[in-house]
Every structure is written in C-alpha cells, then in structure tokens.
Coordinates of C-alpha atoms in Angstrom, one line a residue:
X286 CA 49.1 211.6 19.0
X287 CA 48.2 215.2 19.4
X288 CA 46.0 216.7 21.9
X289 CA 44.6 220.2 21.6
X290 CA 42.0 222.1 23.6
X291 CA 38.7 222.0 21.5
X292 CA 36.6 225.1 21.4
X293 CA 33.0 225.0 22.3
X294 CA 31.0 223.2 19.6
X295 CA 27.6 224.1 18.5
X296 CA 25.0 221.4 19.1
X297 CA 24.5 220.7 15.5
X298 CA 28.2 220.0 15.0
X299 CA 28.3 217.1 17.6
X300 CA 27.7 213.6 16.4
X301 CA 24.3 212.4 17.4
X302 CA 24.2 209.2 19.5
X303 CA 22.9 207.1 16.6
X304 CA 25.9 208.2 14.6
X305 CA 28.6 207.9 17.3
X306 CA 28.8 204.1 17.1
X307 CA 29.5 204.3 13.4
X308 CA 32.3 206.9 13.9
X309 CA 33.9 204.8 16.6
X310 CA 33.8 201.8 14.1
X311 CA 35.5 204.0 11.4
X312 CA 38.0 205.3 13.9
X313 CA 38.8 201.8 15.2
X314 CA 39.2 200.4 11.6
X315 CA 41.8 203.2 10.7
X316 CA 43.6 202.7 14.0
X317 CA 44.3 199.0 12.9
X318 CA 47.2 200.7 11.1
X319 CA 48.5 201.8 14.5
X320 CA 48.0 198.2 15.7
X321 CA 50.1 196.9 13.0
X322 CA 52.7 199.7 13.6
X323 CA 53.1 198.5 17.1
X324 CA 52.9 194.8 16.2
X325 CA 55.4 194.9 13.4
X326 CA 57.9 197.2 15.3
X327 CA 58.2 194.8 18.1
X328 CA 57.5 191.3 16.8
X329 CA 61.1 190.9 15.8
X330 CA 61.9 190.8 19.5
X331 CA 61.0 187.1 19.6
X332 CA 63.2 186.2 16.5
X333 CA 66.5 188.0 17.2
X334 CA 68.4 185.0 18.8
X335 CA 66.9 182.5 16.3
X336 CA 68.0 184.6 13.4
X337 CA 71.5 184.9 15.0
X338 CA 71.6 181.1 15.3
X339 CA 70.0 180.3 11.8
X340 CA 72.4 182.5 9.9
X341 CA 75.4 182.4 12.2
X342 CA 76.0 186.1 12.3
X343 CA 77.6 188.4 14.8
X344 CA 76.0 191.3 16.8
X345 CA 77.0 194.0 14.4
X346 CA 75.3 192.4 11.3
X347 CA 72.4 191.2 13.3
X348 CA 71.8 194.7 14.5
X349 CA 71.6 196.0 11.0
X350 CA 69.0 193.4 10.0
X351 CA 66.9 194.5 13.0
X352 CA 67.4 198.2 12.5
X353 CA 67.1 198.4 8.7
X354 CA 63.2 198.4 8.9
X355 CA 63.6 201.9 10.4
X356 CA 65.0 203.1 7.0
X357 CA 61.8 201.9 5.4
X358 CA 59.8 203.8 8.2
X359 CA 61.4 207.0 7.2
X360 CA 60.6 206.3 3.6
X361 CA 57.0 205.5 4.3
X362 CA 56.4 208.4 6.6
X363 CA 58.0 210.9 4.1
X364 CA 55.9 209.8 1.1
X365 CA 52.6 208.8 2.7
X366 CA 51.2 212.3 3.0
X367 CA 51.8 213.3 -0.7
X368 CA 50.5 210.0 -2.0
X369 CA 47.3 210.4 0.1
X370 CA 46.7 213.8 -1.2
X371 CA 46.9 212.3 -4.8
X372 CA 44.9 209.0 -4.5
X373 CA 43.1 209.2 -1.2
X374 CA 43.5 208.1 2.3
X375 CA 41.8 204.7 1.9
X376 CA 44.0 203.7 -1.0
X377 CA 47.1 204.5 1.1
X378 CA 45.7 202.2 3.9
X379 CA 45.1 199.5 1.3
X380 CA 48.8 199.9 0.0
X381 CA 50.1 199.7 3.6
X382 CA 48.0 196.6 4.2
X383 CA 49.4 194.9 1.2
X384 CA 53.0 195.7 2.1
X385 CA 52.3 194.4 5.7
X386 CA 51.1 191.1 4.2
X387 CA 54.1 190.8 1.7
X388 CA 56.5 191.7 4.5
X389 CA 55.1 189.1 6.9
X390 CA 55.1 186.3 4.4
X391 CA 58.6 187.2 3.1
X392 CA 60.1 187.6 6.6
X393 CA 58.6 184.2 7.6
X394 CA 60.1 182.4 4.5
X395 CA 63.4 184.1 3.8
X396 CA 66.0 182.5 1.5
X397 CA 68.8 184.2 3.2
X398 CA 69.7 187.0 5.6
X399 CA 69.7 189.7 2.7
X400 CA 66.2 189.0 1.6
X401 CA 65.0 189.0 5.2
X402 CA 66.5 192.4 5.5
X403 CA 64.6 193.4 2.3
X404 CA 61.3 192.2 3.6
X405 CA 61.8 194.2 6.9
X406 CA 62.5 197.4 4.9
X407 CA 59.2 196.7 3.1
X408 CA 57.4 196.3 6.5
X409 CA 59.1 199.5 7.7
X410 CA 57.6 201.3 4.7
X411 CA 54.2 200.0 5.6
X412 CA 54.8 201.2 9.3
X413 CA 55.8 204.7 8.2
X414 CA 52.7 205.0 6.0
X415 CA 50.5 203.8 8.8
X416 CA 52.1 206.2 11.3
X417 CA 51.1 209.2 9.1
X418 CA 47.8 208.2 7.4
X419 CA 46.0 206.8 10.6
X420 CA 46.1 210.1 12.5
X421 CA 45.4 212.2 9.5
X422 CA 42.3 210.1 8.5
X423 CA 41.0 210.0 12.1
X424 CA 41.3 213.7 12.5
X425 CA 39.5 214.3 9.1
X426 CA 36.5 212.0 9.8
X427 CA 35.9 212.8 13.6
X428 CA 33.3 215.2 14.6
X429 CA 34.9 218.2 16.4
X430 CA 33.3 217.4 19.7
X431 CA 35.0 214.0 19.9
X432 CA 38.2 214.6 17.9
X433 CA 40.5 214.5 20.9
X434 CA 39.3 211.3 22.3
X435 CA 39.0 209.6 18.9
X436 CA 42.5 210.7 18.0
X437 CA 43.8 208.8 21.1
X438 CA 42.8 205.5 19.3
X439 CA 46.0 205.6 17.3
X440 CA 48.3 205.7 20.2
X441 CA 46.3 203.2 22.1
X442 CA 46.3 200.9 19.1
X443 CA 50.1 201.0 18.9
X444 CA 50.7 200.0 22.5
X445 CA 48.1 197.3 22.2
X446 CA 49.8 196.1 19.0
X447 CA 53.1 195.9 20.9
X448 CA 51.5 194.0 23.8
X449 CA 49.7 191.4 21.5
X450 CA 52.9 190.7 19.5
X451 CA 54.7 189.8 22.6
X452 CA 51.8 187.6 23.8
X453 CA 51.7 185.8 20.5
X454 CA 55.5 185.3 20.6
X455 CA 55.3 183.9 24.0
X456 CA 52.4 181.5 23.1
X457 CA 54.3 180.3 20.0
X458 CA 57.5 179.7 22.0
X459 CA 55.5 177.6 24.5
X460 CA 54.0 175.5 21.6
X461 CA 57.6 174.9 20.5
X462 CA 58.7 173.7 23.9
X463 CA 60.7 176.9 24.7
X464 CA 62.9 176.6 21.7
X465 CA 62.8 179.6 19.2
X466 CA 64.0 177.4 16.5
X467 CA 61.6 174.4 17.4
X468 CA 59.6 173.1 14.5
X469 CA 55.9 173.7 14.3
X470 CA 54.1 172.3 11.3
X471 CA 57.4 172.2 9.3
X472 CA 58.5 175.7 10.2
X473 CA 60.7 177.1 12.9
X474 CA 58.9 179.0 15.7
X475 CA 60.4 182.4 14.9
X476 CA 59.2 182.0 11.3
X477 CA 55.6 181.6 12.8
X478 CA 56.2 184.7 14.9
X479 CA 57.0 186.9 11.9
X480 CA 54.3 185.2 9.8
X481 CA 51.3 185.6 12.0
X482 CA 51.2 189.2 11.2
X483 CA 49.4 188.3 8.0
X484 CA 46.2 187.9 10.1
X485 CA 45.8 191.5 11.4
X486 CA 47.2 192.9 8.1
X487 CA 44.3 191.1 6.2
X488 CA 41.9 192.4 8.7
X489 CA 43.1 196.0 8.2
X490 CA 43.0 195.6 4.5
X491 CA 39.4 194.2 4.5
X492 CA 38.3 197.0 6.9
X493 CA 39.6 199.6 4.6
X494 CA 37.0 198.5 2.0
X495 CA 34.1 199.2 4.3
X496 CA 35.1 202.6 5.7
X497 CA 34.4 205.8 3.9
X498 CA 36.9 208.2 2.3
X499 CA 37.9 211.3 4.0
X500 CA 35.4 214.1 3.3
X501 CA 38.4 216.5 3.0
X502 CA 39.9 214.4 0.3
X503 CA 36.6 214.0 -1.5
X504 CA 36.1 217.8 -1.5
X505 CA 39.7 218.3 -2.8
X506 CA 38.9 216.2 -5.9
X507 CA 35.5 217.7 -6.5
X508 CA 33.3 214.8 -5.1
X509 CA 31.1 217.1 -3.0
X510 CA 28.0 215.0 -3.0
X511 CA 30.0 212.0 -1.6
X512 CA 31.6 214.3 1.0
X513 CA 28.3 215.4 2.2
X514 CA 27.0 211.8 2.6
X515 CA 30.1 211.1 4.7
X516 CA 29.7 214.1 6.8
X517 CA 26.0 213.3 7.4
X518 CA 26.9 209.8 8.5
X519 CA 29.5 211.0 11.0
X520 CA 28.1 214.2 12.2
X521 CA 24.3 213.7 12.0
X522 CA 21.5 214.7 9.7
X523 CA 21.0 218.0 11.6
X524 CA 24.3 219.4 10.4
X525 CA 24.2 222.1 7.7
X526 CA 26.0 220.2 5.2
X527 CA 26.5 223.1 2.8
X528 CA 28.0 225.1 5.5
X529 CA 30.3 222.3 6.6
X530 CA 31.5 221.9 3.0
X531 CA 32.1 225.6 2.7
X532 CA 34.0 225.6 6.0
X533 CA 36.3 222.8 4.9
X534 CA 36.9 224.5 1.5
X535 CA 37.7 227.8 3.2
X536 CA 40.1 226.1 5.4
X537 CA 41.9 224.3 2.6
X538 CA 42.3 227.6 0.7
X539 CA 43.6 229.3 3.8
X540 CA 46.3 226.8 4.5
X541 CA 49.9 227.7 4.0
X542 CA 51.9 224.8 2.3
X543 CA 55.0 224.9 4.5
X544 CA 58.2 224.4 2.7
X545 CA 61.6 223.1 4.0
X546 CA 63.2 226.5 3.3
X547 CA 60.7 228.1 5.8
X548 CA 62.5 226.2 8.7
X549 CA 65.8 228.2 8.3
X550 CA 66.8 231.4 9.9
X551 CA 70.0 233.0 11.0
X552 CA 73.4 231.5 11.6
X553 CA 72.2 228.5 13.5
X554 CA 70.6 226.9 10.4
X555 CA 67.1 225.8 11.6
X556 CA 64.9 228.2 13.5
X557 CA 65.2 227.8 17.3
X558 CA 61.8 226.1 17.7
X559 CA 62.7 223.5 15.1
X560 CA 65.9 222.6 17.0
X561 CA 63.7 222.2 20.2
X562 CA 61.4 219.8 18.2
X563 CA 64.4 217.8 17.0
X564 CA 65.8 217.7 20.6
X565 CA 62.5 216.4 22.0
X566 CA 62.5 213.6 19.2
X567 CA 66.0 212.7 19.7
X568 CA 65.9 212.5 23.5
X569 CA 62.8 210.4 23.3
X570 CA 64.9 207.7 21.6
X571 CA 68.4 208.2 23.2
X572 CA 67.1 206.9 26.5
X573 CA 67.0 203.5 25.0
X574 CA 63.4 202.8 25.0
X575 CA 63.3 200.7 21.9
X576 CA 65.8 198.3 23.4
X577 CA 63.0 197.2 25.6
X578 CA 60.7 196.4 22.6
X579 CA 63.3 195.1 20.1
X580 CA 65.8 193.3 22.3
X581 CA 64.3 192.5 25.7
X582 CA 64.0 188.8 25.1
X583 CA 67.6 188.6 24.0
X584 CA 68.6 190.9 27.0
X585 CA 67.0 188.6 29.6
X586 CA 68.5 185.5 28.1
X587 CA 72.0 187.2 28.1
X588 CA 71.7 187.3 31.9
X589 CA 70.7 183.8 32.4
X590 CA 66.8 183.9 32.2
X591 CA 65.3 181.0 30.2
X592 CA 63.7 181.7 26.8
X593 CA 60.1 181.1 28.0
X594 CA 60.4 183.5 31.0
X595 CA 62.2 186.2 28.9
X596 CA 59.3 186.1 26.4
X597 CA 56.8 186.4 29.3
X598 CA 58.7 189.4 30.7
X599 CA 58.6 191.0 27.4
X600 CA 54.8 190.6 27.4
X601 CA 54.4 192.1 30.9
X602 CA 56.6 195.0 29.9
X603 CA 54.2 195.7 27.1
X604 CA 51.2 195.6 29.6
X605 CA 53.0 198.3 31.6
X606 CA 53.5 200.2 28.5
X607 CA 49.7 200.3 28.0
X608 CA 49.1 201.3 31.5
X609 CA 51.6 204.2 31.4
X610 CA 50.0 205.4 28.1
X611 CA 46.6 205.5 29.7
X612 CA 47.9 207.5 32.6
X613 CA 49.5 210.0 30.2
X614 CA 46.2 210.3 28.3
X615 CA 44.4 211.1 31.5
X616 CA 46.9 213.6 32.8
X617 CA 48.5 215.3 29.8
X618 CA 45.6 218.0 29.6
X619 CA 45.3 218.2 33.4
X620 CA 48.8 218.8 34.7
X621 CA 50.6 219.8 31.5
X622 CA 53.1 218.5 29.1
X623 CA 56.3 219.8 30.8
X624 CA 55.5 218.4 34.2
X625 CA 54.9 215.0 32.8
X626 CA 58.1 215.1 30.8
X627 CA 60.1 216.0 33.8
X628 CA 58.5 213.4 36.0
X629 CA 59.3 210.8 33.3
X630 CA 62.8 211.9 32.9
X631 CA 63.6 211.7 36.6
X632 CA 61.8 208.3 36.9
X633 CA 63.6 207.0 33.8
X634 CA 67.0 208.0 35.1
X635 CA 66.6 206.2 38.5
X636 CA 65.2 203.1 36.7
X637 CA 68.1 203.1 34.3
X638 CA 70.6 203.6 37.0
X639 CA 69.3 200.6 38.9
X640 CA 69.4 198.5 35.7
X641 CA 73.0 199.5 35.2
X642 CA 73.9 198.6 38.8
X643 CA 72.1 195.2 38.5
X644 CA 73.8 194.3 35.2
X645 CA 77.2 195.2 36.7
X646 CA 76.9 192.0 38.8
X647 CA 76.6 189.8 35.7
X648 CA 78.8 186.7 36.4
X649 CA 81.3 184.9 34.2
X650 CA 78.6 182.3 33.6
X651 CA 76.3 185.1 32.2
X652 CA 73.8 185.0 35.1
X653 CA 72.6 187.6 37.7
X654 CA 72.6 186.9 41.4
X655 CA 69.1 186.7 42.8
X656 CA 68.9 190.2 44.2
X657 CA 70.3 191.9 41.2
X658 CA 68.1 189.9 39.0
X659 CA 64.9 191.0 40.8
X660 CA 66.2 194.7 40.8
X661 CA 66.8 194.5 37.0
X662 CA 63.3 193.2 36.3
X663 CA 61.5 195.7 38.5
X664 CA 63.7 198.5 37.2
X665 CA 63.0 197.5 33.6
X666 CA 59.4 197.7 34.1
X667 CA 59.6 201.0 36.0
X668 CA 61.6 202.4 33.1
X669 CA 58.9 201.5 30.6
X670 CA 56.2 202.9 32.9
X671 CA 57.9 206.2 33.3
X672 CA 58.6 206.6 29.6
X673 CA 55.0 205.6 28.6
X674 CA 53.4 208.0 31.1
X675 CA 55.5 210.9 29.9
X676 CA 57.8 210.9 26.8
X677 CA 56.0 208.3 24.9
X678 CA 52.9 210.5 24.6
X679 CA 54.1 214.0 25.4
X680 CA 56.6 214.3 22.7
X681 CA 53.9 213.7 20.0
X682 CA 51.6 216.1 21.8
X683 CA 54.4 218.8 21.8
X684 CA 55.2 218.2 18.2
X685 CA 51.6 218.5 17.1
X686 CA 51.2 221.8 19.0
X687 CA 54.5 223.7 19.4
X688 CA 55.3 224.9 15.9
X689 CA 53.8 228.0 14.3
X690 CA 51.0 227.3 11.7
X691 CA 53.1 228.5 8.8
X692 CA 55.9 225.8 9.4
X693 CA 54.0 223.1 11.3
X694 CA 53.9 220.4 8.6
X695 CA 57.5 220.8 7.4
X696 CA 58.9 221.2 11.1
X697 CA 56.9 218.0 12.1
X698 CA 58.4 216.2 9.3
X699 CA 62.0 217.1 10.2
X700 CA 61.4 216.2 13.9
X701 CA 59.9 212.9 13.0
X702 CA 62.8 212.1 10.6
X703 CA 65.2 213.0 13.4
X704 CA 63.3 210.6 15.7
X705 CA 63.6 207.7 13.1
X706 CA 67.4 208.3 12.8
X707 CA 67.9 208.3 16.6
X708 CA 65.8 205.1 16.7
X709 CA 68.0 203.5 14.1
X710 CA 71.2 204.6 16.0
X711 CA 70.0 203.1 19.3
X712 CA 68.7 199.9 17.6
X713 CA 71.8 199.3 15.4
X714 CA 74.3 200.0 18.3
X715 CA 72.8 198.0 21.2
X716 CA 74.0 194.5 20.3
X717 CA 77.6 195.7 20.0
X718 CA 77.3 197.9 23.0
X719 CA 76.0 195.2 25.1
X720 CA 78.8 192.9 24.0
X721 CA 81.2 195.6 25.1
X722 CA 79.6 196.3 28.5
X723 CA 76.0 195.9 29.3
X724 CA 76.0 197.9 32.5
X725 CA 78.0 200.7 30.7
X726 CA 75.3 200.8 28.0
X727 CA 72.7 201.6 30.5
X728 CA 74.8 204.3 32.1
X729 CA 74.8 205.9 28.6
X730 CA 71.0 205.8 28.4
X731 CA 70.7 207.1 32.0
X732 CA 73.0 210.0 31.1
X733 CA 70.6 211.0 28.3
X734 CA 67.6 210.7 30.6
X735 CA 69.3 213.1 33.1
X736 CA 70.4 215.5 30.3
X737 CA 66.8 215.8 29.2
X738 CA 65.8 217.5 32.4
X739 CA 67.7 220.7 31.9
X740 CA 66.8 220.6 28.1
X741 CA 63.1 220.7 29.0
X742 CA 63.5 223.3 31.8
X743 CA 65.6 225.7 29.5
X744 CA 64.1 225.3 26.0
X745 CA 60.7 223.6 26.1
X746 CA 57.6 225.9 26.7
X747 CA 54.4 224.5 28.0
X748 CA 51.6 224.3 25.3
X749 CA 48.7 223.2 27.5
X750 CA 45.6 225.4 27.0
X751 CA 47.1 227.5 24.3
X752 CA 45.6 227.9 20.8
X753 CA 47.7 226.7 17.9
X754 CA 47.8 230.3 16.6
X755 CA 49.7 231.3 19.8
X756 CA 52.6 229.0 19.1
X757 CA 56.1 229.9 18.0

C-alpha cells in the first residue's frame, strides 16, 4: 500500500456523491484479490501438523512444502504487470481467480506430498498476481480526491483475509472435535480448511465480470469511447472527459520505462537508494513475522497448548494484526514513516525478547509453566501489534515513495523480490530452527529487530509530505 500527499483537486475532478458508491464497489471488488492474498497465505497455518502426520515427514521437508508457495508468489508478481499491459487488468484478475480455485481444490485433494507442493506453487502465482494487479487497478480507477483512502482497501483486505482464514480454520477444527485429521463428510478437517478458499475465489472471479476495465488500459489499446464511459461513471458527468483522456495520454507518453540496468551505479553494484529499499524489505521479513501467520498453531501446540486453543490464538493474533494496520493507516501521514518504523522496531524487539525468555522455560514434556505461558501469549500478540502498526504498512509506503521516478518501477520490483526471498528463508528455516532451539530462534529474530533501528536512523530518509519528484 502506498500513501502520497494528494494535491488540491478541482471540484470537477472529485467523484460526485452519486458516483462514490459505485467507485467503492469497484474498489472493494478489486480488493477481493487482496483478501485472497491474505487468506491463501495464512490458511496453511491450520494444516501444518496434519500434513506432517498424513505424510510422515520431518521438519525440513515440511518447511519446503509450506514455503514453496513463495516461489510462485515471486513468479506471479514478476509477470502480472506485463501480462496486464497486454490483455488488461480484468483478465489478469480472472486468471488469478481461476488459479486460486484450482489451487484450493488441488490442495484439498492431493494424491501425495509432491502434488500438494505443486498446487501451493500455483496458489502462490495467484497471490503474486493479486499483490500487483489489485493496487494498480485501484489507483487507475479511483478519482484523485479519494485515491489515498481507496488505495488502503488492498492492505485492509489482506489483513481481513488473514483473520478470516484463521476463524474458518478454528471453526472447522471445532466441528472435527479438535482433531486436524478428524473426518467431516468423508474428508479430513485440514482438507476442508484448504478447500474452503474456493468460495471467496469464486466470488472474486464473478465480481471481475461486473467491474469495468481500467480507463488507462482502454486508452492504451485505442478504446477511448469505453474509457470515457468508465471515467464518467467514476468521476462524474461534470468532468471534462476529453481533457481527462488527454491528461492520461500525456502521462503515458511522458513515462520513463525503467530498466534493470538503470539500478546500477559504481562499485557497490546497485545504487545506494536501491540497497536501502532492499534493506527495508529484508528487515520486514527477518524479524520473523510470517512465523506468526504460517506456524502459530504448530508453535502453540509445541509448547503444550491444545489444538483448539492454538487455533483460537491464531485468530486473535489476526485481529490484533487488523487493529495495528488501522493504527498505521491513521498515523502514517500524521507522525511520519520513520518514527513509526522506529517505534515498531523497539516494540518488536522487546516482545521477541519476552518470547525468547518464555520459550526458554519449555519443559521436557513440551509445556510451558503458567507464568511463562501467559508471557509468551501476551508477547506474541504484542509483537504482531507493533509489526502491524509500523513495518507492515510503512515498508510498502516507503517503497512506493522513496525511489526517483526514472527507476521507481524497476527498483520496486527488485525490493519486492528481495522481500519474497527473505520471506521464503524465514518460512523454510523455522521448523528446523525451532527443533534446534525455539528460544534461540526468537533471539535471532530479536537481533534483526534491534539491527533495524540503526539501519533506519542511518540510511532511511523521511518521505512524508514530499512530492514524488523530490525523491532520490
């Protein structure tokens, strides 16, 4: 999600009240891709232990099956933009919806571990496509006066998707009497957890047939009359449509198509600003945030909490994630990006230290004493809160704003790729690290949270209130 200061907008450029409801509907429909992004990313949390038992695999192999979806994410994110420029934003949404549906059905009905991994890669491609096409489409159909607020729908949809996936998992587990491999209508509970995603994927696909194509794409392929109709629907009849089309055409001709080679300069390889973007992306993941969304149920069960309670705590953590995201959306333009990042880093470091201390008391029987168990639960929720109100939102704001215009697209692509790689590294390594030393694993994450503080202070410049033309 990006957030930029919007210039004053002439009255005619603002969506009229009778059109604003239509714009919100279009935006919400496109943001269903974000919902599926969050849902598919975290729904595996409820199936980890069941998959381990079903296929009798160790932590290392299990981790690869969980993390392999991130390879698909990188592929989907890297290709979505170019495909959208050729066939349109709506067609890419429809392709993503089909991939989500196929992935959900395949993951719920795997023949073996290898094809479960294959379906997860397919779902990852859909996630990557949704992560790119949703924000791009929303920005292109939103009236300038409302673009910032409507753009926040994508991030809000992601965190709601995470929460709903955990709520559904918890509900299915209770229907199966607390057994992840318990039978419901002939299938094991974990299969239902993965298969239920068919429902929102179908909704996403159907909604894509009732929302308009982006006016920017329509103009790029010469369908100016259709573009004018869409602009009239979203910005109002009073808008000078010929002027708006001319404005879009001029902006498209003025754009510099950034290339990968533009990112290099000097002996350090990438330009310094690109390294800063990569650093922000990597630190966002190295604090271990996705452990909370991919493995929290397994984590709590590993310290003696029963499955039903562990699933419930995964859901409450997701609610905290939503609350933190709302806080960030309120304050990111008020107090700035750097202060929020520093507050989040300090808060995460303290929370991770408390988790490390609590997990160090794990007994030979695999449980935590009462006091340490309470501290671990509170600290885990605190960690997610501090991440969500800072790095969860701020990094995407920085990445959307910090690069010079001439390299923005290419630099953002490199930084996002670094984020997926770091995400994969944490996701793939956690099961083995936790088998080695759970407390030590959280000390590692705490170290990265602490290290992010001097990184922000030394290398990251505030972007609040600056025009994009001032960056770099």
